[in-house]
Amino acid sequence: MAQATLNFPRGFLWGTATASHQVEGNNTNNNWYAWEQEPGRIRHGQKAGLACDWWGGRWREDFDRAAETHQNAHRLSVEWSRIQPAPDRWDEHALDRYREMLRGMLDRGITPMVTLHHFSDPIWLMEQGGWENPAVVTHFDRYVRKTVEALREYVTLWCTINEPNVYATSGYTSGDFPPGKHDINSTFRVLANMARGHAAAYHAIHEIQPQARAGTAIHYRSMKAAKSWFPLDGMVARQLSRLFNDAFMRPLMNGVMPTLLGRVRIPEAKGTQDYLGVNYYTRDLVSFNLLYANQLFGHRYYRPDAELSGTGFLAHEPEGMFEALKWALQFNVPIIITENGVEDAEDHLRPKSLVENLHQVWRAINFNWPIKGYFHWSLVDNFEWERGWTQRFGLWELDEATQARKKRPSVDLYAEICRNNAITSEAVAKYAPTVFGKMFPN
Ligand code: FCB
């Protein structure tokens, strides 16, 4: 049997990622709480409720788990609606609580990465039009300044906005997220305001903390023409990818955002990233189809023989990780994989998904691409937005009624990778034997 070690660079960040609304519990002052109260919005009418009860203190036991399994970093988000419960009010107790959590991380040898906006918004902000209203930029800037001042002692790695492209399209095109609109113009208005908000946050962070590293986490979805010989498939795949993957990123490069039919100038966004966070999950095939007018004539679907996650939500496509990193390279900044994972209650696919995705990361590193870290989604099962509790992304399983955690086999696999700073052939043979031959051909 091959003996091989796929090493990662010294100082590589190995962690997991979470988001406030998904893990804290008792968040009752944001748009997702309001959304959960509306019938038909969340699968089976489920609610975040106590979530993983981090606000009640269970972050301690979960950070213990992370540290004991050799993770050296964790990406969490802070909740705007807690820190600023009303436009004219800051909650110092909430900030104290976050300081305690971050100190708890550092005490355990875990480097924090803090996301300032991860899908959830204060209700008061949404009442003023949320991210459709240009006034959001000033509001976000104030909130970011307050938060960064308060947490600067513990954090230097900041993520301004998580997946602006998913926030804008899910909330304003498909309507799966609040506010549930179906309006392409609103989608681009939101995306442009998010780029402005990001730029304001970036500048604010650097004013307060010159040594900070700030960036965003973009959801990269690989899109491939279904029939390579058919030009229209290629055309719609490129157009969808340009709007979904590239639109938010362009102004960060050159100050101009492409929209459906035109462009918007956002000069203040130029050069506002110290790193790029990439969230990669899966890859689509795209074929031109007149029936999909509302999706710009692109029918997106998974490769028919691809292995699917528990509820069929994701296709296992590790090569798409390499494509995502190759795409990220054009922005000429260090790259961090800020999310990657799979929903898989039975832990059948996760071990394979972990090693095969990381194998692609390792390949990219061998081309000297500047990849600095990997955050697995997620540490423990948590509230999965409009899909509620039906999807299980955790390394640890959660019984949300009793709050009991149970280790899935992938925990030990990931622990070995983090501890060795490498994928060893032994670990693959032990935890993901079916991909051994593919990863280590004789
Ligand atoms: C990403 C989100 C994250 C989680 C994963 C599964 O799009 O950023 O909060 O829901 O998907």
XYZ file of C-alpha atoms and ligand atoms in Angstrom:
453
model
C 0.000 0.000 0.000
C 1.287 3.452 -0.945
C 2.811 5.442 1.889
C 2.292 9.072 1.170
C 1.919 12.327 3.012
C 0.309 15.340 1.384
C 1.728 18.195 3.425
C 0.186 21.625 3.888
C 2.185 24.810 4.456
C 3.385 25.741 7.926
C 0.906 27.995 9.749
C -2.061 26.744 7.715
C -5.380 27.557 9.416
C -7.457 24.468 10.122
C -10.893 25.123 11.504
C -14.631 25.037 11.206
C -17.130 27.795 10.436
C -20.438 28.788 12.037
C -22.873 31.718 11.892
C -24.645 33.537 14.714
C -28.260 32.817 13.812
C -27.466 29.183 13.082
C -25.787 28.366 16.408
C -26.557 30.967 19.085
C -30.230 30.380 19.758
C -32.811 32.863 21.017
C -32.124 35.400 18.310
C -35.516 37.076 18.258
C -34.728 40.489 16.867
C -33.642 39.681 13.314
C -35.211 39.063 9.903
C -34.751 35.288 10.164
C -36.707 35.118 13.394
C -39.514 37.051 11.695
C -39.279 34.757 8.660
C -39.551 31.672 10.864
C -42.857 32.932 12.241
C -44.399 33.051 8.748
C -46.119 29.818 7.700
C -44.540 28.015 4.762
C -41.193 29.776 4.884
C -39.082 27.095 6.605
C -39.238 23.390 5.835
C -41.743 21.658 8.157
C -42.255 25.000 9.909
C -39.056 24.448 11.896
C -37.473 27.201 13.947
C -33.933 27.994 15.044
C -35.125 28.120 18.677
C -32.226 27.379 20.976
C -30.088 26.373 17.968
C -26.833 25.015 19.472
C -27.363 27.143 22.578
C -24.103 29.054 22.234
C -25.748 32.126 23.680
C -26.567 29.989 26.715
C -22.862 29.088 27.023
C -22.498 25.839 25.098
C -19.841 27.477 22.902
C -17.476 26.409 25.699
C -17.998 22.699 25.206
C -17.973 23.087 21.406
C -14.706 25.057 21.443
C -13.303 22.353 23.731
C -14.252 19.825 21.071
C -12.607 21.910 18.351
C -9.406 22.365 20.360
C -9.203 18.734 21.462
C -9.447 17.679 17.837
C -6.507 19.907 16.850
C -8.365 22.704 15.089
C -6.335 25.900 15.366
C -8.906 28.377 14.028
C -12.631 29.044 14.044
C -14.795 31.327 11.946
C -17.907 32.648 13.687
C -20.181 35.590 13.059
C -21.461 38.276 15.372
C -25.119 39.206 15.335
C -25.869 42.786 14.327
C -29.363 42.649 15.896
C -27.844 41.818 19.295
C -25.094 44.425 19.176
C -27.427 47.147 17.901
C -30.951 46.125 18.954
C -32.345 49.512 17.871
C -30.864 52.244 15.670
C -30.046 54.390 18.689
C -28.944 51.656 21.083
C -25.839 49.518 21.570
C -25.940 46.469 23.818
C -22.666 46.382 25.746
C -23.648 43.074 27.366
C -23.830 41.433 23.967
C -20.380 42.776 23.103
C -19.092 41.490 26.461
C -20.488 38.081 25.629
C -18.644 38.068 22.287
C -15.446 39.200 24.014
C -15.802 36.276 26.375
C -16.285 33.847 23.498
C -13.285 35.185 21.628
C -11.122 35.071 24.755
C -12.352 31.501 25.199
C -11.121 30.688 21.731
C -7.702 32.232 22.264
C -7.361 30.421 25.617
C -7.859 27.186 23.717
C -5.255 28.015 21.052
C -7.898 28.807 18.431
C -7.420 31.809 16.121
C -10.694 33.646 15.596
C -11.956 34.824 12.256
C -14.994 37.065 12.731
C -17.713 37.635 10.138
C -19.616 40.879 10.646
C -22.631 39.992 8.520
C -23.799 36.448 7.864
C -27.304 36.609 6.316
C -29.168 37.931 9.390
C -30.233 41.580 9.726
C -31.860 43.559 12.526
C -35.623 43.918 12.123
C -35.293 47.710 12.426
C -32.972 47.721 9.413
C -35.375 45.665 7.300
C -38.188 48.053 8.220
C -36.138 50.760 6.515
C -35.716 48.717 3.341
C -32.676 46.688 4.411
C -29.910 46.437 1.833
C -32.126 47.897 -0.903
C -31.950 51.284 0.792
C -28.597 53.057 0.242
C -28.809 54.294 3.859
C -27.713 50.786 4.868
C -24.114 51.704 4.038
C -23.967 54.309 6.809
C -25.732 51.993 9.251
C -23.370 49.132 8.476
C -20.345 51.405 8.787
C -21.443 52.523 12.281
C -22.115 48.970 13.419
C -18.777 47.761 12.075
C -16.868 50.591 13.787
C -18.549 49.888 17.109
C -17.939 46.150 16.855
C -14.348 46.316 15.658
C -13.466 48.798 18.427
C -14.993 46.417 20.949
C -13.377 43.228 19.688
C -10.047 44.460 18.322
C -8.144 43.092 21.288
C -8.973 39.544 20.196
C -9.375 39.591 16.428
C -7.297 40.664 13.452
C -8.909 38.489 10.764
C -12.258 39.937 9.630
C -14.817 38.883 7.096
C -17.102 41.817 6.296
C -20.025 40.087 4.562
C -20.693 36.395 4.035
C -21.842 35.373 0.563
C -23.324 38.656 -0.689
C -24.171 36.788 -3.907
C -26.283 34.206 -2.035
C -27.883 36.871 0.184
C -28.911 38.932 -2.861
C -30.116 36.089 -5.085
C -31.863 34.043 -2.372
C -33.577 37.058 -0.838
C -34.428 38.964 -4.015
C -34.466 36.539 -6.986
C -35.525 33.060 -5.823
C -37.243 34.404 -2.700
C -36.106 31.525 -0.460
C -34.586 33.951 2.061
C -36.249 36.986 3.596
C -37.635 39.283 2.296
C -38.764 36.712 -0.313
C -38.736 38.947 -3.384
C -38.504 37.959 -7.045
C -37.005 41.022 -8.622
C -33.783 41.123 -10.593
C -33.419 44.910 -10.240
C -33.649 44.661 -6.456
C -31.101 41.857 -6.558
C -28.520 44.091 -8.197
C -29.429 47.059 -6.016
C -28.754 44.886 -2.959
C -25.542 43.498 -4.406
C -24.251 46.998 -5.195
C -25.125 48.257 -1.697
C -23.359 45.250 -0.246
C -20.230 46.135 -2.224
C -20.513 49.706 -0.880
C -21.096 48.376 2.639
C -18.130 46.059 2.316
C -15.928 48.929 1.125
C -17.001 51.137 4.033
C -16.354 48.272 6.466
C -12.951 47.551 4.956
C -11.831 51.151 5.347
C -13.285 51.387 8.873
C -11.531 48.200 9.986
C -8.177 49.456 8.720
C -8.622 52.851 10.342
C -9.229 51.206 13.693
C -6.772 48.370 13.293
C -4.043 48.972 10.726
C -2.675 45.434 11.024
C -6.081 43.837 10.333
C -6.744 41.552 7.408
C -10.208 42.053 5.960
C -12.061 40.433 3.088
C -15.361 38.778 2.180
C -16.484 35.195 1.722
C -17.940 34.638 -1.712
C -19.975 31.553 -2.604
C -18.309 30.163 -5.722
C -20.529 27.873 -7.733
C -18.797 26.129 -10.579
C -20.963 26.159 -13.736
C -20.120 23.986 -16.683
C -21.790 23.854 -20.097
C -23.812 20.616 -20.200
C -22.915 19.984 -23.859
C -19.473 21.306 -24.683
C -20.260 21.247 -28.417
C -23.356 23.451 -28.081
C -22.430 27.150 -28.005
C -25.657 28.279 -26.295
C -24.944 26.087 -23.263
C -21.528 27.720 -22.964
C -23.044 31.164 -23.350
C -25.631 30.800 -20.591
C -23.133 29.067 -18.289
C -20.711 31.969 -18.719
C -23.432 34.579 -18.234
C -24.764 32.918 -15.055
C -21.267 32.549 -13.683
C -20.461 36.170 -14.510
C -23.510 37.404 -12.620
C -23.390 34.986 -9.684
C -19.664 34.492 -9.108
C -18.066 37.602 -10.565
C -20.449 40.556 -10.200
C -19.681 41.263 -6.541
C -15.957 40.715 -7.005
C -15.371 43.022 -9.981
C -15.714 46.321 -8.093
C -13.252 45.006 -5.499
C -10.781 44.711 -8.393
C -11.589 47.698 -10.579
C -14.408 49.721 -9.005
C -17.100 48.643 -11.505
C -19.935 46.137 -10.963
C -21.443 44.456 -14.034
C -25.235 44.077 -13.842
C -27.703 42.303 -16.117
C -27.687 44.978 -18.787
C -25.245 47.606 -17.608
C -22.679 48.464 -14.976
C -22.490 50.420 -11.715
C -19.450 52.399 -10.629
C -18.344 51.738 -7.040
C -14.885 53.315 -7.006
C -14.528 53.153 -3.210
C -14.560 49.332 -3.412
C -11.408 49.110 -5.515
C -8.588 47.312 -3.717
C -10.630 46.492 -0.616
C -9.548 42.950 0.070
C -6.542 41.626 1.940
C -7.600 38.051 1.204
C -10.459 36.357 -0.589
C -12.659 33.899 1.281
C -14.049 31.155 -0.931
C -17.057 29.069 0.065
C -17.182 26.045 -2.207
C -19.805 23.304 -2.070
C -20.778 21.998 -5.494
C -20.854 22.293 -9.268
C -23.725 22.692 -11.755
C -24.183 21.656 -15.353
C -25.956 24.340 -17.352
C -27.989 23.883 -20.512
C -29.790 26.484 -22.570
C -33.529 26.017 -22.128
C -36.347 28.348 -23.201
C -38.481 27.176 -20.285
C -36.059 28.812 -17.820
C -36.607 32.434 -18.813
C -36.599 33.530 -15.157
C -33.145 31.995 -14.750
C -31.737 33.694 -17.836
C -32.527 30.575 -19.913
C -30.092 28.439 -17.966
C -31.320 25.087 -16.684
C -28.944 24.087 -13.893
C -28.675 20.534 -12.677
C -26.235 18.029 -11.241
C -24.222 15.572 -13.281
C -26.551 12.554 -13.451
C -23.972 10.105 -12.079
C -22.684 12.399 -9.323
C -23.018 11.187 -5.752
C -25.505 13.366 -3.845
C -25.632 14.572 -0.241
C -28.265 13.334 2.252
C -31.248 15.311 0.922
C -29.870 15.658 -2.604
C -28.933 19.290 -1.957
C -25.292 18.986 -3.081
C -23.432 16.914 -5.634
C -20.017 15.572 -4.671
C -17.718 17.380 -7.137
C -14.271 17.826 -5.615
C -12.730 18.948 -8.924
C -14.960 22.008 -8.621
C -12.872 22.992 -5.578
C -9.822 23.252 -7.812
C -11.820 25.344 -10.290
C -12.960 27.603 -7.460
C -9.372 28.180 -6.346
C -8.217 28.779 -9.895
C -10.969 31.365 -10.284
C -9.971 32.984 -6.983
C -6.370 33.315 -8.108
C -7.211 36.137 -10.554
C -7.826 38.527 -7.651
C -4.166 38.443 -6.644
C -4.675 38.182 -2.906
C -4.204 35.294 -0.460
C -7.078 32.803 -0.505
C -8.841 31.224 2.474
C -11.422 28.489 2.049
C -13.976 29.988 4.412
C -16.526 27.167 3.954
C -16.724 23.684 2.489
C -18.725 20.714 3.668
C -21.653 18.432 3.023
C -25.014 17.672 4.631
C -24.810 14.036 5.586
C -26.498 12.791 8.771
C -25.087 9.293 8.308
C -21.534 10.455 7.611
C -21.361 8.257 4.496
C -20.148 10.906 2.104
C -18.407 13.360 4.468
C -15.102 11.458 4.932
C -14.717 11.118 1.195
C -15.806 14.692 0.604
C -13.299 15.952 3.168
C -10.269 14.149 1.786
C -11.126 14.639 -1.859
C -11.819 18.359 -1.485
C -8.650 18.787 0.561
C -6.732 16.816 -2.026
C -7.731 19.476 -4.566
C -6.649 22.204 -2.153
C -3.309 20.450 -1.772
C -2.916 20.245 -5.567
C -3.534 23.985 -5.804
C -0.961 24.663 -3.069
C 1.545 22.676 -5.085
C 1.196 25.218 -7.869
C 2.231 27.775 -5.252
C -1.218 29.308 -5.119
C -1.414 31.356 -1.908
C -3.949 29.330 0.072
C -3.802 30.062 3.780
C -6.515 28.062 5.487
C -9.547 25.785 5.381
C -12.719 26.113 7.468
C -15.040 23.129 7.347
C -18.774 23.806 7.499
C -19.546 23.007 10.255
C -18.444 22.147 13.784
C -21.831 20.886 14.946
C -25.204 20.449 13.197
C -27.002 23.779 13.157
C -30.064 25.597 11.854
C -29.808 25.482 8.086
C -31.834 28.554 7.044
C -34.972 27.810 4.974
C -34.064 24.110 5.128
C -34.388 24.196 8.903
C -33.039 21.178 10.735
C -33.423 18.836 7.776
C -29.770 19.129 6.716
C -26.912 17.964 8.921
C -23.622 19.655 8.159
C -21.888 19.074 11.504
C -18.778 17.097 12.277
C -20.680 16.559 15.526
C -24.266 15.447 15.424
C -26.717 17.538 17.463
C -29.977 16.485 19.066
C -31.514 19.932 19.219
C -34.173 18.859 21.742
C -31.707 17.585 24.358
C -28.661 19.560 23.149
C -26.643 16.324 23.216
C -23.704 16.160 20.834
C -22.377 12.979 19.303
C -19.173 12.566 17.392
C -19.421 11.447 13.768
C -16.521 9.367 12.390
C -15.349 12.355 10.306
C -14.306 14.067 13.542
C -11.376 11.687 13.934
C -10.426 11.982 10.302
C -10.398 15.785 10.404
C -8.521 15.696 13.718
C -5.797 13.609 12.141
C -5.497 15.960 9.198
C -5.338 19.022 11.479
C -2.817 17.383 13.816
C -0.502 16.251 11.009
C -1.020 19.388 8.919
C -1.275 16.798 6.160
C -3.421 14.136 4.582
C -1.693 10.812 5.079
C -2.365 7.692 3.049
C -2.999 5.913 6.370
C -5.812 8.308 7.256
C -7.402 7.878 3.833
C -7.068 4.076 4.045
C -8.712 4.126 7.450
C -11.521 6.649 6.980
C -12.179 6.899 3.242
C -10.879 3.628 1.749
C -13.055 3.853 -1.375
C -11.094 6.841 -2.698
C -7.656 5.508 -1.775
C -6.861 4.211 -5.275
C -7.942 7.474 -6.883
C -5.889 9.624 -4.515
C -2.787 7.448 -4.352
C -2.540 5.582 -7.652
C 0.129 2.896 -7.700
C -23.567 28.541 2.993
C -23.836 29.454 4.157
C -23.773 28.782 5.500
C -24.377 27.403 5.468
C -23.802 26.600 4.346
C -24.289 25.169 4.274
O -24.139 29.054 1.830
O -22.907 30.522 4.168
O -24.392 29.614 6.443
O -25.765 27.511 5.357
O -24.083 27.246 3.123
